[in-house]
CSV table of C-alpha atoms in Angstrom, one decimal:
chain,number,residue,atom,x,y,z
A,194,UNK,CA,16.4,-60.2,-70.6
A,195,UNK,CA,17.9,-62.8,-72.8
A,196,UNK,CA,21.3,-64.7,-72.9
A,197,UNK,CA,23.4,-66.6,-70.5
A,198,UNK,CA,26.5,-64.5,-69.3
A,199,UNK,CA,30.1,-66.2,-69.1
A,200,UNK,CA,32.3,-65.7,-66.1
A,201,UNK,CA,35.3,-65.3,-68.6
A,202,UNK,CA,34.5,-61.5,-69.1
A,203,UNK,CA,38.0,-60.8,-70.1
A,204,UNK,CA,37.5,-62.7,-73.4
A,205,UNK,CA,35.6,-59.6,-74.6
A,206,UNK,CA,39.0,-57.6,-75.6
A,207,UNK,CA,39.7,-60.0,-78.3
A,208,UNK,CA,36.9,-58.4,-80.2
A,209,UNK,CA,35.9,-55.3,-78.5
A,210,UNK,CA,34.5,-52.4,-80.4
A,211,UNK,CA,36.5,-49.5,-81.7
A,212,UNK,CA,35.8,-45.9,-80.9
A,213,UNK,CA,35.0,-43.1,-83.8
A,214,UNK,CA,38.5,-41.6,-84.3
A,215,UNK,CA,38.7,-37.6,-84.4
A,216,UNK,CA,40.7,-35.8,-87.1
A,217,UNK,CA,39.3,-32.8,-88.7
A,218,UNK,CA,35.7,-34.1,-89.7
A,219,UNK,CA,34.5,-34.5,-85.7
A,220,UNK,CA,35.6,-31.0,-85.4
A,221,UNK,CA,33.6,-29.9,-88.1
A,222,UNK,CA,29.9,-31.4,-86.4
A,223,UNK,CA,27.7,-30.4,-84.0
A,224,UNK,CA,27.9,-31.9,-80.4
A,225,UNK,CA,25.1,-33.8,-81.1
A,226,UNK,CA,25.8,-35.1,-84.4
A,227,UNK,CA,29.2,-36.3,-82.9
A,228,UNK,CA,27.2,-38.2,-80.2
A,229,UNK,CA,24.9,-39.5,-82.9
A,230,UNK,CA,28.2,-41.0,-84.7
A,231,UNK,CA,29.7,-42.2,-81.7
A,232,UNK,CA,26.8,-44.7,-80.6
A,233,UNK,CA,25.7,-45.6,-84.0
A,234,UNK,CA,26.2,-49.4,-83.8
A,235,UNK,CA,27.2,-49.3,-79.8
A,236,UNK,CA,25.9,-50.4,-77.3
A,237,UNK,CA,27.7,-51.5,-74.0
A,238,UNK,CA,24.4,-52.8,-72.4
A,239,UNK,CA,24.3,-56.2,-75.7
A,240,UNK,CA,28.4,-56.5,-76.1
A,241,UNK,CA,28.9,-56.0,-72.5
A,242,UNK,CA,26.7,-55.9,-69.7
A,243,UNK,CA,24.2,-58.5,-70.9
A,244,UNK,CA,26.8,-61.1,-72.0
A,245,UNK,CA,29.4,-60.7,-68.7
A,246,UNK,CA,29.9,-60.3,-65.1
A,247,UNK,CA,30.7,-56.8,-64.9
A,248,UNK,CA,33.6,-55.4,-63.2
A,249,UNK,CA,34.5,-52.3,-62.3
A,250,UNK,CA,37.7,-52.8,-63.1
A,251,UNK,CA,37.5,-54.5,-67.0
A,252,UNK,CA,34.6,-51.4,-67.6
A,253,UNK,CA,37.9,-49.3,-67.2
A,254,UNK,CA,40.1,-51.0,-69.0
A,255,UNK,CA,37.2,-50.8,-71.7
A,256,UNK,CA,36.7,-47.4,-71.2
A,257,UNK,CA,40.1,-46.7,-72.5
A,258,UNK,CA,39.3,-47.9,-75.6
A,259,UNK,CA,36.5,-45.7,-76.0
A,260,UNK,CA,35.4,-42.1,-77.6
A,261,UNK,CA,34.1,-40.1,-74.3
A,262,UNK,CA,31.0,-39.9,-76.4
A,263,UNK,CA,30.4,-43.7,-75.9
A,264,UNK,CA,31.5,-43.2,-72.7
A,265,UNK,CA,28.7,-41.2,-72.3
A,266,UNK,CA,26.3,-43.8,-73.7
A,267,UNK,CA,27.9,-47.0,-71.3
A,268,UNK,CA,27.4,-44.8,-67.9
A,269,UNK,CA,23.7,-44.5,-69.3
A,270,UNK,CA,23.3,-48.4,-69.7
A,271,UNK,CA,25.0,-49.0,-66.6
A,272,UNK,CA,23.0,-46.8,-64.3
A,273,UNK,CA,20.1,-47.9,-66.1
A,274,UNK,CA,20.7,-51.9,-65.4
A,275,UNK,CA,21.5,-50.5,-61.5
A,276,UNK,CA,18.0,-48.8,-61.6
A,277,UNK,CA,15.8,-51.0,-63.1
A,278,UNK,CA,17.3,-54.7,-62.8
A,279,UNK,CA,20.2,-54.4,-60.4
A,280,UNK,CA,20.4,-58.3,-59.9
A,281,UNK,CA,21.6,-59.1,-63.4
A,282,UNK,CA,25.0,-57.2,-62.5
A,283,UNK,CA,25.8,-60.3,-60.2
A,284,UNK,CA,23.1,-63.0,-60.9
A,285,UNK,CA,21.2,-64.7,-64.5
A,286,UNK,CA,17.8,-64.6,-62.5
A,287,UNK,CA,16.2,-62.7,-60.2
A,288,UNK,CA,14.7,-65.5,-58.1
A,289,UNK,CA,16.1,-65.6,-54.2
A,290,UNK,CA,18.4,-62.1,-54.7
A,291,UNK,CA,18.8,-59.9,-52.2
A,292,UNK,CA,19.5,-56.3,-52.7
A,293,UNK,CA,20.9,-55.4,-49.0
A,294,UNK,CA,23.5,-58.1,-49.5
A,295,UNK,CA,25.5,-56.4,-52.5
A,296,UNK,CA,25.1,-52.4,-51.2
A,297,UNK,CA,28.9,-52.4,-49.9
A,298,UNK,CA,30.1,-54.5,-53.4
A,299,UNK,CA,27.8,-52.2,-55.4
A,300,UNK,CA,29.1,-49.0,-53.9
A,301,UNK,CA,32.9,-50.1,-54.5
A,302,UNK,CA,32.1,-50.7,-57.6
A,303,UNK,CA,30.8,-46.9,-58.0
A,304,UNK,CA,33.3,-45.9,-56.2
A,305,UNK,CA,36.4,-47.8,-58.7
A,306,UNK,CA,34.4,-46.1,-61.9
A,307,UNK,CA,34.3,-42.4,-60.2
A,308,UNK,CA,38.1,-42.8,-59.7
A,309,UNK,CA,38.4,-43.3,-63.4
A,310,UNK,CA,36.3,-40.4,-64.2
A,311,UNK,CA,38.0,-38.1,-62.4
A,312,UNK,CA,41.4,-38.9,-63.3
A,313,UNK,CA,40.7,-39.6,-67.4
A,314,UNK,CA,41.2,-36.9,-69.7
A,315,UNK,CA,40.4,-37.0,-73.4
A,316,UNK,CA,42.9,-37.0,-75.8
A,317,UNK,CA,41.8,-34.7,-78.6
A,318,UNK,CA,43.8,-35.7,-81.6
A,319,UNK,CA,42.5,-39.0,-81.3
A,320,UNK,CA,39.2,-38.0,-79.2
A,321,UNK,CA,39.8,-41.1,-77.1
A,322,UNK,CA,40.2,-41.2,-73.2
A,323,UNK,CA,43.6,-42.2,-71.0
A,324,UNK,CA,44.6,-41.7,-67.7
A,325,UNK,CA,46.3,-39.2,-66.1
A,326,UNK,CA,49.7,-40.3,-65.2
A,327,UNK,CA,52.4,-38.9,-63.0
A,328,UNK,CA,53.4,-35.8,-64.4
A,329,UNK,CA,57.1,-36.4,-62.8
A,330,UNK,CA,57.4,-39.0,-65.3
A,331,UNK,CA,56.0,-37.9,-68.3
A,332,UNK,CA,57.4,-37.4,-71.8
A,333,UNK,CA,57.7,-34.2,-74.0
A,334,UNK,CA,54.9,-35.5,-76.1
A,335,UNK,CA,52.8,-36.9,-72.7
A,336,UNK,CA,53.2,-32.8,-71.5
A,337,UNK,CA,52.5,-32.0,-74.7
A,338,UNK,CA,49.1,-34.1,-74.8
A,339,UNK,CA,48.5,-33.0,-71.1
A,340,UNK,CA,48.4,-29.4,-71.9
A,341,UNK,CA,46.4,-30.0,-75.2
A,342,UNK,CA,43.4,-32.6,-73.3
A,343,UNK,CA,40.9,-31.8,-70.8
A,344,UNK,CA,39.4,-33.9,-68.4
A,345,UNK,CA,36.3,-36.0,-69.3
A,346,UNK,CA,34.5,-34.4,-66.5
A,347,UNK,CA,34.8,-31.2,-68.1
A,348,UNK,CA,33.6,-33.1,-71.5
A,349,UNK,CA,30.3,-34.3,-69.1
A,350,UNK,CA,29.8,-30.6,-67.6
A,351,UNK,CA,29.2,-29.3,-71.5
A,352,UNK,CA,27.1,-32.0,-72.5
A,353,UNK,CA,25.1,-31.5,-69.5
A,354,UNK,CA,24.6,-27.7,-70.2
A,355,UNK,CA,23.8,-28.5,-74.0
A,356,UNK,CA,21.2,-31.5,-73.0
A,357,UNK,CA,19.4,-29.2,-70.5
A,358,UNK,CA,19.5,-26.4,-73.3
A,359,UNK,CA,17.5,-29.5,-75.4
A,360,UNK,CA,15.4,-30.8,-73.0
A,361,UNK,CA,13.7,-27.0,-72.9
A,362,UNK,CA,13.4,-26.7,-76.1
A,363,UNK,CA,10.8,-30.4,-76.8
A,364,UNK,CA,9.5,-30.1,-73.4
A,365,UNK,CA,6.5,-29.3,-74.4
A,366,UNK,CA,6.5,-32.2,-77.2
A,367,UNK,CA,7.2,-34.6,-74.7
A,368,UNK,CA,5.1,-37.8,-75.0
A,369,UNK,CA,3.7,-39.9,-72.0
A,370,UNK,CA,5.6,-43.1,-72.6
A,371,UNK,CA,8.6,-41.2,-73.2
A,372,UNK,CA,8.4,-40.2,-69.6
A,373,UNK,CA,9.0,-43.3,-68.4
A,374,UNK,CA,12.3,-43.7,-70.3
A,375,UNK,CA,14.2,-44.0,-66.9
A,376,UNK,CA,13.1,-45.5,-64.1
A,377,UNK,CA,13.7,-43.6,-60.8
A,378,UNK,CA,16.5,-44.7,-58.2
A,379,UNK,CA,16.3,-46.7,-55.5
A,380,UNK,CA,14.6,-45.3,-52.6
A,381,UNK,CA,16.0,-46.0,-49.1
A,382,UNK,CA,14.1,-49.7,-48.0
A,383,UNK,CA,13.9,-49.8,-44.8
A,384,UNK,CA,11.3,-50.6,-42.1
A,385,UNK,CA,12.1,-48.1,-39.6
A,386,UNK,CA,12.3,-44.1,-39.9
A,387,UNK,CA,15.7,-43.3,-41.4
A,388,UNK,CA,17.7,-40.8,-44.0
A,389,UNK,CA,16.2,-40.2,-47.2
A,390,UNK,CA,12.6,-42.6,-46.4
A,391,UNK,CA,9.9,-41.3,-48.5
A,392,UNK,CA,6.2,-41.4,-46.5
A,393,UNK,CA,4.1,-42.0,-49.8
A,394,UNK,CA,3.9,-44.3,-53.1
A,395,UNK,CA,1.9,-43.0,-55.0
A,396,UNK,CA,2.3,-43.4,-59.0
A,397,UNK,CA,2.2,-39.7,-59.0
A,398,UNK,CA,5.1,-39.4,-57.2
A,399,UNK,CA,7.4,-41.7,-58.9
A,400,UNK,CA,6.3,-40.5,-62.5
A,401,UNK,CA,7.4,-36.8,-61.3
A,402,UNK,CA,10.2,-38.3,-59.8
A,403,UNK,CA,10.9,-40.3,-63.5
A,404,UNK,CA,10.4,-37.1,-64.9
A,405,UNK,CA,13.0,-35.2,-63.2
A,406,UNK,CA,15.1,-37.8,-63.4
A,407,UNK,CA,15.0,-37.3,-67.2
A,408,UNK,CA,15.8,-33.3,-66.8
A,409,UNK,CA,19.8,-34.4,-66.0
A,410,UNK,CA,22.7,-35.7,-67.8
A,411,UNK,CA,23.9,-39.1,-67.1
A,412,UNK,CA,26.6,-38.0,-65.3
A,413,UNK,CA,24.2,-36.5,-62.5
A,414,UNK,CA,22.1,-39.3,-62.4
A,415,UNK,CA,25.4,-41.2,-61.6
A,416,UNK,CA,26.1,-40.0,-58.7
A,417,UNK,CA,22.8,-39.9,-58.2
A,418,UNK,CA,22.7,-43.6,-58.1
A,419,UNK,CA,26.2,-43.6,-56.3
A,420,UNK,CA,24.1,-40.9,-53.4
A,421,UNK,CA,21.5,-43.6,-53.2
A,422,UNK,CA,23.1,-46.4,-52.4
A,423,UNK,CA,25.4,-44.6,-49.7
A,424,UNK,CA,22.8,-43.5,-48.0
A,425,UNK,CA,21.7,-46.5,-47.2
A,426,UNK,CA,25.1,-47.8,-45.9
A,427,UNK,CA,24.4,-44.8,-43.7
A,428,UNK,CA,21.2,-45.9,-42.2
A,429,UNK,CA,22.5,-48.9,-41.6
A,430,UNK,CA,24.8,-47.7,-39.3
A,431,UNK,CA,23.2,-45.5,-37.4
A,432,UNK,CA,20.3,-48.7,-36.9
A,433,UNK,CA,23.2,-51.2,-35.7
A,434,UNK,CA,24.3,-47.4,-33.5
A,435,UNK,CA,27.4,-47.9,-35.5
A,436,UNK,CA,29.2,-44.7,-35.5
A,437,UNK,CA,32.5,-44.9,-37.5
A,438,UNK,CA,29.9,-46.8,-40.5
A,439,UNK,CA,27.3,-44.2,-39.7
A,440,UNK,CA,30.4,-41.1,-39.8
A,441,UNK,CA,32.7,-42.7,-43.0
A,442,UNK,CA,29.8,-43.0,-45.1
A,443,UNK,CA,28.5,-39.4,-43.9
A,444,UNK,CA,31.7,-38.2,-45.6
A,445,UNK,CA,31.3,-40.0,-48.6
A,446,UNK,CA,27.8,-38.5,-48.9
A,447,UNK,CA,29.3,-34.9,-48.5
A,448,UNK,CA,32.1,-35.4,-51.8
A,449,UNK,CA,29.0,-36.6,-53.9
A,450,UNK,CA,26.9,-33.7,-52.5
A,451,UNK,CA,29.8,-32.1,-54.1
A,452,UNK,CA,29.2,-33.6,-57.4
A,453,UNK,CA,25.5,-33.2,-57.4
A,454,UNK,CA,25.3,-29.5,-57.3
A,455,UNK,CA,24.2,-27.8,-60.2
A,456,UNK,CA,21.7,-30.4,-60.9
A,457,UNK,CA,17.8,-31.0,-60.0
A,458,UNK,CA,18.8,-33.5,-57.5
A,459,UNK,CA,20.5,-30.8,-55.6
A,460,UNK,CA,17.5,-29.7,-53.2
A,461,UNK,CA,16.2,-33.1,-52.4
A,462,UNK,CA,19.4,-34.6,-51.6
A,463,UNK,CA,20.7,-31.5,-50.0
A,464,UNK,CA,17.9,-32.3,-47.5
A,465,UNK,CA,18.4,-35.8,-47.2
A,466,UNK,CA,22.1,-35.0,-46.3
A,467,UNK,CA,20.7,-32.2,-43.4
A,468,UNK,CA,18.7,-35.2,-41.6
A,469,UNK,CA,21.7,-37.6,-42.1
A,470,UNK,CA,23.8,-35.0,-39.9
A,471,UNK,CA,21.0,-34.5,-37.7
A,472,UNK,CA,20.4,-38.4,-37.1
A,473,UNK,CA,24.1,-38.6,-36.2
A,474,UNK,CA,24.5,-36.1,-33.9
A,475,UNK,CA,21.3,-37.9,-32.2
A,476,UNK,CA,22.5,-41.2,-32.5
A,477,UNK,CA,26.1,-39.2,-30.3
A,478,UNK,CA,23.9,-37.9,-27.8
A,479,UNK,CA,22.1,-41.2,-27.6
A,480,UNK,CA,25.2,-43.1,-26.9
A,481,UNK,CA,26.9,-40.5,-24.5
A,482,UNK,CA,29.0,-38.0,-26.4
A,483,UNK,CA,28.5,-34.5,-25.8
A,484,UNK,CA,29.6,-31.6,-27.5
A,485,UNK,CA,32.1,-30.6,-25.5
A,486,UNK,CA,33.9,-34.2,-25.7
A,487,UNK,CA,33.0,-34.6,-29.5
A,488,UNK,CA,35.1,-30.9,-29.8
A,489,UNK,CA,38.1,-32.2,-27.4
A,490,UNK,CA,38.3,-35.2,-29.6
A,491,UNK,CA,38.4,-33.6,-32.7
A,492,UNK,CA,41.3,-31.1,-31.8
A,493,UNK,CA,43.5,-34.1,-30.5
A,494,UNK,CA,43.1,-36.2,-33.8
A,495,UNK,CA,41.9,-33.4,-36.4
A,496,UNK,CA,40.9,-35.2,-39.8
A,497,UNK,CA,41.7,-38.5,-38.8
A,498,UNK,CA,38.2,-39.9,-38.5
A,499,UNK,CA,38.6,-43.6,-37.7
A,500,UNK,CA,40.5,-42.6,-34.8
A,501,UNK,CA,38.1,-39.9,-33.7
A,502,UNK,CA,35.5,-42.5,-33.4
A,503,UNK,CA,37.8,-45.2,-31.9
A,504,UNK,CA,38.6,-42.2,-28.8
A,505,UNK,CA,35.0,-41.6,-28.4
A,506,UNK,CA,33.6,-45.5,-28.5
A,507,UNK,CA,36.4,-45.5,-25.6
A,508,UNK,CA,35.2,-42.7,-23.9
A,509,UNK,CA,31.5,-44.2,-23.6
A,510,UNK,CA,33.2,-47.7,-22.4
A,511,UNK,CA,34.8,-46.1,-20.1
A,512,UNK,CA,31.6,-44.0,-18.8
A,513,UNK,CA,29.8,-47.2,-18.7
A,514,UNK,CA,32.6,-48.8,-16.0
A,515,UNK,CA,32.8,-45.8,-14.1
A,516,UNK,CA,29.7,-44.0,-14.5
């Protein structure tokens, strides 16, 4: 990995890329001659990600300024860098970094760029991206654009169905060193049994893993990577017997269950998310809660979780003064 990257990330807007612009020829190509114009000369990874500190905040900005086609192609450097070199999103060198110590930073970071994919819509007279606003506020011509846009979600669900549609059709011609295009996520590192641990190493495994990897749209593998690192914010809590960690991040791993289905990542992490409930309703037990106090709780405070936990932490303090 070459070049040194300046903290003054903000200078990149002065000479920023432009996106393909859509008119009538775009509407007259194929999906995926449109995506072979849209990255011809781009690439976020060399103008971006290699040269500055990311932020989740500038990628936004940035993505504003973008065809959802090259979109497309700076989620697939990004989870990419997160996969294979995850250091060089905070550090020049890998020497003396520690993964553990960024999880929470890496998964608000995540977090900032699925807000912004699920409130952008693409524009398609100029087949560029904005943001949804507050439809109390908008103009004739921002309803106007509003009725005639779709949301770049939608734009990701199509491309995924016409990429799987590819992927079966050169299956078959698939070469070897193609397969390891994509490095697999992140498994959950961690000494002691927890959510999501994997028993074996074996090449085999990670090269099927790789593999299936491959079979999704970037968009998948996304919150793939975004499953991933939540997970093990999960298992950290439950270790430290944490339960409002071990509970908020069990939430968050339902909505991005949510955004997973459909995929091949479905099963596996539908399974991962089964023992995450089960180790929580263990870790409960362990600490004193049964269900019949877990069900009283929840009907006093409802969906307010934070406070649900706070009542129950209270209710095993005050079993252990009064036994």
């Amino acid at each position: 990995m070459s070049g040194m990257k300046s903290i003054f990330f903000l200078a990149i807007f002065s000479y920023f890329f432009s996106a393909i612009s859509g008119e009538c020829f775009l509407d007259n190509v194929s999906v995926p001659e449109r995506n072979m114009l849209a990255r011809q000369d781009f690439s976020f990874y060399r103008d971006y990600l290699e040269k500055y500190f990311p932020k989740a905040l500038v990628m936004q900005d940035m993505f504003l300024q973008m065809a959802p086609e090259q979109i497309e192609q700076s989620l697939e450097d990004l989870v990419t860098l997160f996969a294979k070199e995850p250091w060089f999103y905070f550090v020049n060198k890998p020497e003396g970094f520690k993964l553990g110590h960024y999880w929470e930073f890496i998964v608000d970071q995540l977090s900032i760029i699925n807000s912004f994919l699920n409130k952008a819509r693409i524009n398609p007279l100029e087949n560029k991206v904005f943001l949804l606003k507050d439809s109390f506020f908008l103009s004739s011509e921002e309803k106007l654009l509003m009725s005639i846009s779709k949301p770049l979600l939608d734009y990701f669900k199509e491309q995924s169905n016409v990429y799987g549609a590819q992927k079966n059709m050169h299956d078959d011609f698939v070469q070897a060193d193609e397969q390891a295009m994509f490095m697999a996520l992140f498994d959950i590192s961690s000494q002691d049994k927890t959510c999501g641990e994997d028993s074996g190493d074996e090449d085999t495994d990670e090269q099927q893993k790789d593999y299936e990897m491959r079979q999704d749209h970037v968009i998948f593998r996304f919150y793939a990577l975004c499953f991933d690192y939540l997970i093990k914010l999960f298992n950290e809590g439950i270790m430290f017997k944490d339960t409002i960690m071990a509970n908020k991040y069990q939430a968050e791993l339902n909505y991005v269950m949510g955004k997973l289905r459909g995929s091949s990542f479905e099963s596996d992490y539908q399974e991962a998310l089964k023992t995450c409930r089960e180790l929580y309703q263990l870790l409960e037990l362990h600490l004193g809660v049964d269900k019949d106090e877990e069900e009283f709780i929840n009907m006093l405070f409802g969906d307010d979780q934070e406070a649900s936990e706070e009542a129950k932490a209270l209710m095993r303090e005050s079993r252990s003064l009064f036994g």
